[in-house]
mmCIF file with all atom_site columns, C-alpha atoms in Angstrom:
data_model
loop_
_atom_site.group_PDB
_atom_site.id
_atom_site.type_symbol
_atom_site.label_atom_id
_atom_site.label_alt_id
_atom_site.label_comp_id
_atom_site.label_asym_id
_atom_site.label_entity_id
_atom_site.label_seq_id
_atom_site.pdbx_PDB_ins_code
_atom_site.Cartn_x
_atom_site.Cartn_y
_atom_site.Cartn_z
_atom_site.occupancy
_atom_site.B_iso_or_equiv
_atom_site.pdbx_formal_charge
_atom_site.auth_seq_id
_atom_site.auth_comp_id
_atom_site.auth_asym_id
_atom_site.auth_atom_id
_atom_site.pdbx_PDB_model_num
ATOM 1  C CA . MET A 1 1  ? -12.606 -118.973 15.987 1.00 56.00 ? 1  MET A CA 1
ATOM 2  C CA . PRO A 1 2  ? -12.553 -122.731 16.107 1.00 74.00 ? 2  PRO A CA 1
ATOM 3  C CA . GLU A 1 3  ? -15.953 -123.383 17.724 1.00 87.00 ? 3  GLU A CA 1
ATOM 4  C CA . MET A 1 4  ? -18.201 -120.633 16.373 1.00 90.00 ? 4  MET A CA 1
ATOM 5  C CA . SER A 1 5  ? -18.015 -117.993 13.657 1.00 92.00 ? 5  SER A CA 1
ATOM 6  C CA . GLY A 1 6  ? -18.194 -114.336 14.621 1.00 92.00 ? 6  GLY A CA 1
ATOM 7  C CA . THR A 1 7  ? -21.804 -114.162 13.421 1.00 93.00 ? 7  THR A CA 1
ATOM 8  C CA . GLU A 1 8  ? -22.735 -117.256 15.403 1.00 95.00 ? 8  GLU A CA 1
ATOM 9  C CA . THR A 1 9  ? -21.158 -115.703 18.488 1.00 95.00 ? 9  THR A CA 1
ATOM 10 C CA . LEU A 1 10 ? -23.148 -112.476 17.892 1.00 96.00 ? 10 LEU A CA 1
ATOM 11 C CA . HIS A 1 11 ? -26.398 -114.487 17.650 1.00 95.00 ? 11 HIS A CA 1
ATOM 12 C CA . LYS A 1 12 ? -25.575 -116.352 20.871 1.00 95.00 ? 12 LYS A CA 1
ATOM 13 C CA . LEU A 1 13 ? -24.970 -113.013 22.632 1.00 96.00 ? 13 LEU A CA 1
ATOM 14 C CA . GLN A 1 14 ? -28.314 -111.720 21.311 1.00 95.00 ? 14 GLN A CA 1
ATOM 15 C CA . GLU A 1 15 ? -30.111 -114.915 22.467 1.00 96.00 ? 15 GLU A CA 1
ATOM 16 C CA . GLU A 1 16 ? -28.664 -114.472 25.932 1.00 96.00 ? 16 GLU A CA 1
ATOM 17 C CA . LYS A 1 17 ? -29.700 -110.813 25.887 1.00 97.00 ? 17 LYS A CA 1
ATOM 18 C CA . ILE A 1 18 ? -26.105 -109.695 26.472 1.00 96.00 ? 18 ILE A CA 1
ATOM 19 C CA . LYS A 1 19 ? -25.852 -106.120 25.304 1.00 93.00 ? 19 LYS A CA 1
ATOM 20 C CA . ILE A 1 20 ? -22.281 -105.149 24.545 1.00 95.00 ? 20 ILE A CA 1
ATOM 21 C CA . PRO A 1 21 ? -20.781 -103.410 21.532 1.00 95.00 ? 21 PRO A CA 1
ATOM 22 C CA . THR A 1 22 ? -19.815 -105.978 18.857 1.00 97.00 ? 22 THR A CA 1
ATOM 23 C CA . VAL A 1 23 ? -17.201 -105.198 16.201 1.00 96.00 ? 23 VAL A CA 1
ATOM 24 C CA . MET A 1 24 ? -16.591 -107.705 13.407 1.00 95.00 ? 24 MET A CA 1
ATOM 25 C CA . LEU A 1 25 ? -12.840 -108.078 12.903 1.00 94.00 ? 25 LEU A CA 1
ATOM 26 C CA . THR A 1 26 ? -12.242 -110.118 9.770  1.00 92.00 ? 26 THR A CA 1
ATOM 27 C CA . ALA A 1 27 ? -10.091 -110.693 6.710  1.00 91.00 ? 27 ALA A CA 1
ATOM 28 C CA . ASP A 1 28 ? -13.348 -110.956 4.791  1.00 86.00 ? 28 ASP A CA 1
ATOM 29 C CA . ALA A 1 29 ? -12.974 -107.501 3.181  1.00 85.00 ? 29 ALA A CA 1
ATOM 30 C CA . MET A 1 30 ? -14.821 -107.992 -0.086 1.00 88.00 ? 30 MET A CA 1
ATOM 31 C CA . VAL A 1 31 ? -17.096 -105.252 -1.406 1.00 90.00 ? 31 VAL A CA 1
ATOM 32 C CA . GLY A 1 32 ? -20.424 -105.321 0.426  1.00 90.00 ? 32 GLY A CA 1
ATOM 33 C CA . LYS A 1 33 ? -19.231 -107.416 3.372  1.00 93.00 ? 33 LYS A CA 1
ATOM 34 C CA . LYS A 1 34 ? -19.253 -104.456 5.800  1.00 93.00 ? 34 LYS A CA 1
ATOM 35 C CA . GLU A 1 35 ? -22.926 -103.803 5.016  1.00 95.00 ? 35 GLU A CA 1
ATOM 36 C CA . LEU A 1 36 ? -23.696 -107.532 5.412  1.00 94.00 ? 36 LEU A CA 1
ATOM 37 C CA . TYR A 1 37 ? -22.108 -107.689 8.868  1.00 95.00 ? 37 TYR A CA 1
ATOM 38 C CA . LEU A 1 38 ? -23.760 -104.444 10.009 1.00 96.00 ? 38 LEU A CA 1
ATOM 39 C CA . LYS A 1 39 ? -27.121 -105.775 8.768  1.00 96.00 ? 39 LYS A CA 1
ATOM 40 C CA . ALA A 1 40 ? -26.478 -109.008 10.772 1.00 94.00 ? 40 ALA A CA 1
ATOM 41 C CA . GLY A 1 41 ? -26.345 -106.881 13.885 1.00 96.00 ? 41 GLY A CA 1
ATOM 42 C CA . PHE A 1 42 ? -22.718 -105.932 14.461 1.00 97.00 ? 42 PHE A CA 1
ATOM 43 C CA . ASP A 1 43 ? -22.170 -102.439 15.736 1.00 97.00 ? 43 ASP A CA 1
ATOM 44 C CA . ASP A 1 44 ? -19.077 -101.857 13.604 1.00 97.00 ? 44 ASP A CA 1
ATOM 45 C CA . TYR A 1 45 ? -16.610 -103.543 11.249 1.00 96.00 ? 45 TYR A CA 1
ATOM 46 C CA . LEU A 1 46 ? -12.811 -103.630 10.869 1.00 95.00 ? 46 LEU A CA 1
ATOM 47 C CA . SER A 1 47 ? -11.002 -105.553 8.144  1.00 93.00 ? 47 SER A CA 1
ATOM 48 C CA . LYS A 1 48 ? -7.513  -106.996 8.265  1.00 93.00 ? 48 LYS A CA 1
ATOM 49 C CA . PRO A 1 49 ? -4.806  -105.882 8.005  1.00 93.00 ? 49 PRO A CA 1
ATOM 50 C CA . ILE A 1 50 ? -5.761  -103.573 10.768 1.00 94.00 ? 50 ILE A CA 1
ATOM 51 C CA . ASN A 1 51 ? -5.409  -99.850  10.200 1.00 94.00 ? 51 ASN A CA 1
ATOM 52 C CA . THR A 1 52 ? -4.345  -98.525  13.598 1.00 96.00 ? 52 THR A CA 1
ATOM 53 C CA . GLU A 1 53 ? -6.133  -95.197  13.097 1.00 97.00 ? 53 GLU A CA 1
ATOM 54 C CA . GLU A 1 54 ? -9.403  -97.009  12.401 1.00 95.00 ? 54 GLU A CA 1
ATOM 55 C CA . LEU A 1 55 ? -8.831  -99.353  15.368 1.00 96.00 ? 55 LEU A CA 1
ATOM 56 C CA . ASN A 1 56 ? -8.218  -96.381  17.710 1.00 96.00 ? 56 ASN A CA 1
ATOM 57 C CA . LYS A 1 57 ? -11.283 -94.606  16.390 1.00 96.00 ? 57 LYS A CA 1
ATOM 58 C CA . ILE A 1 58 ? -13.494 -97.608  17.062 1.00 96.00 ? 58 ILE A CA 1
ATOM 59 C CA . LEU A 1 59 ? -12.023 -98.220  20.483 1.00 95.00 ? 59 LEU A CA 1
ATOM 60 C CA . LYS A 1 60 ? -12.644 -94.646  21.465 1.00 96.00 ? 60 LYS A CA 1
ATOM 61 C CA . LYS A 1 61 ? -16.160 -94.793  20.086 1.00 95.00 ? 61 LYS A CA 1
ATOM 62 C CA . TYR A 1 62 ? -17.210 -97.817  22.158 1.00 93.00 ? 62 TYR A CA 1
ATOM 63 C CA . LEU A 1 63 ? -15.022 -97.539  25.238 1.00 92.00 ? 63 LEU A CA 1
ATOM 64 C CA . GLN A 1 64 ? -15.872 -93.921  26.101 1.00 85.00 ? 64 GLN A CA 1
ATOM 65 C CA . LYS A 1 65 ? -19.565 -94.748  26.700 1.00 61.00 ? 65 LYS A CA 1
#
């Protein structure tokens, strides 16, 4: 994202008290990054390249609520 990082966007949503599921989609797939993003407040995490089974699982998880 050219203006804000995903984490900055998440913090802005939190500041504005906007409660929506947030999933970090990133190429940053190093060991420990998933835990870091979840600790930052994201609801879930997907790394690139996208595994379609994982994407479908996450979409079902958050869109069926």
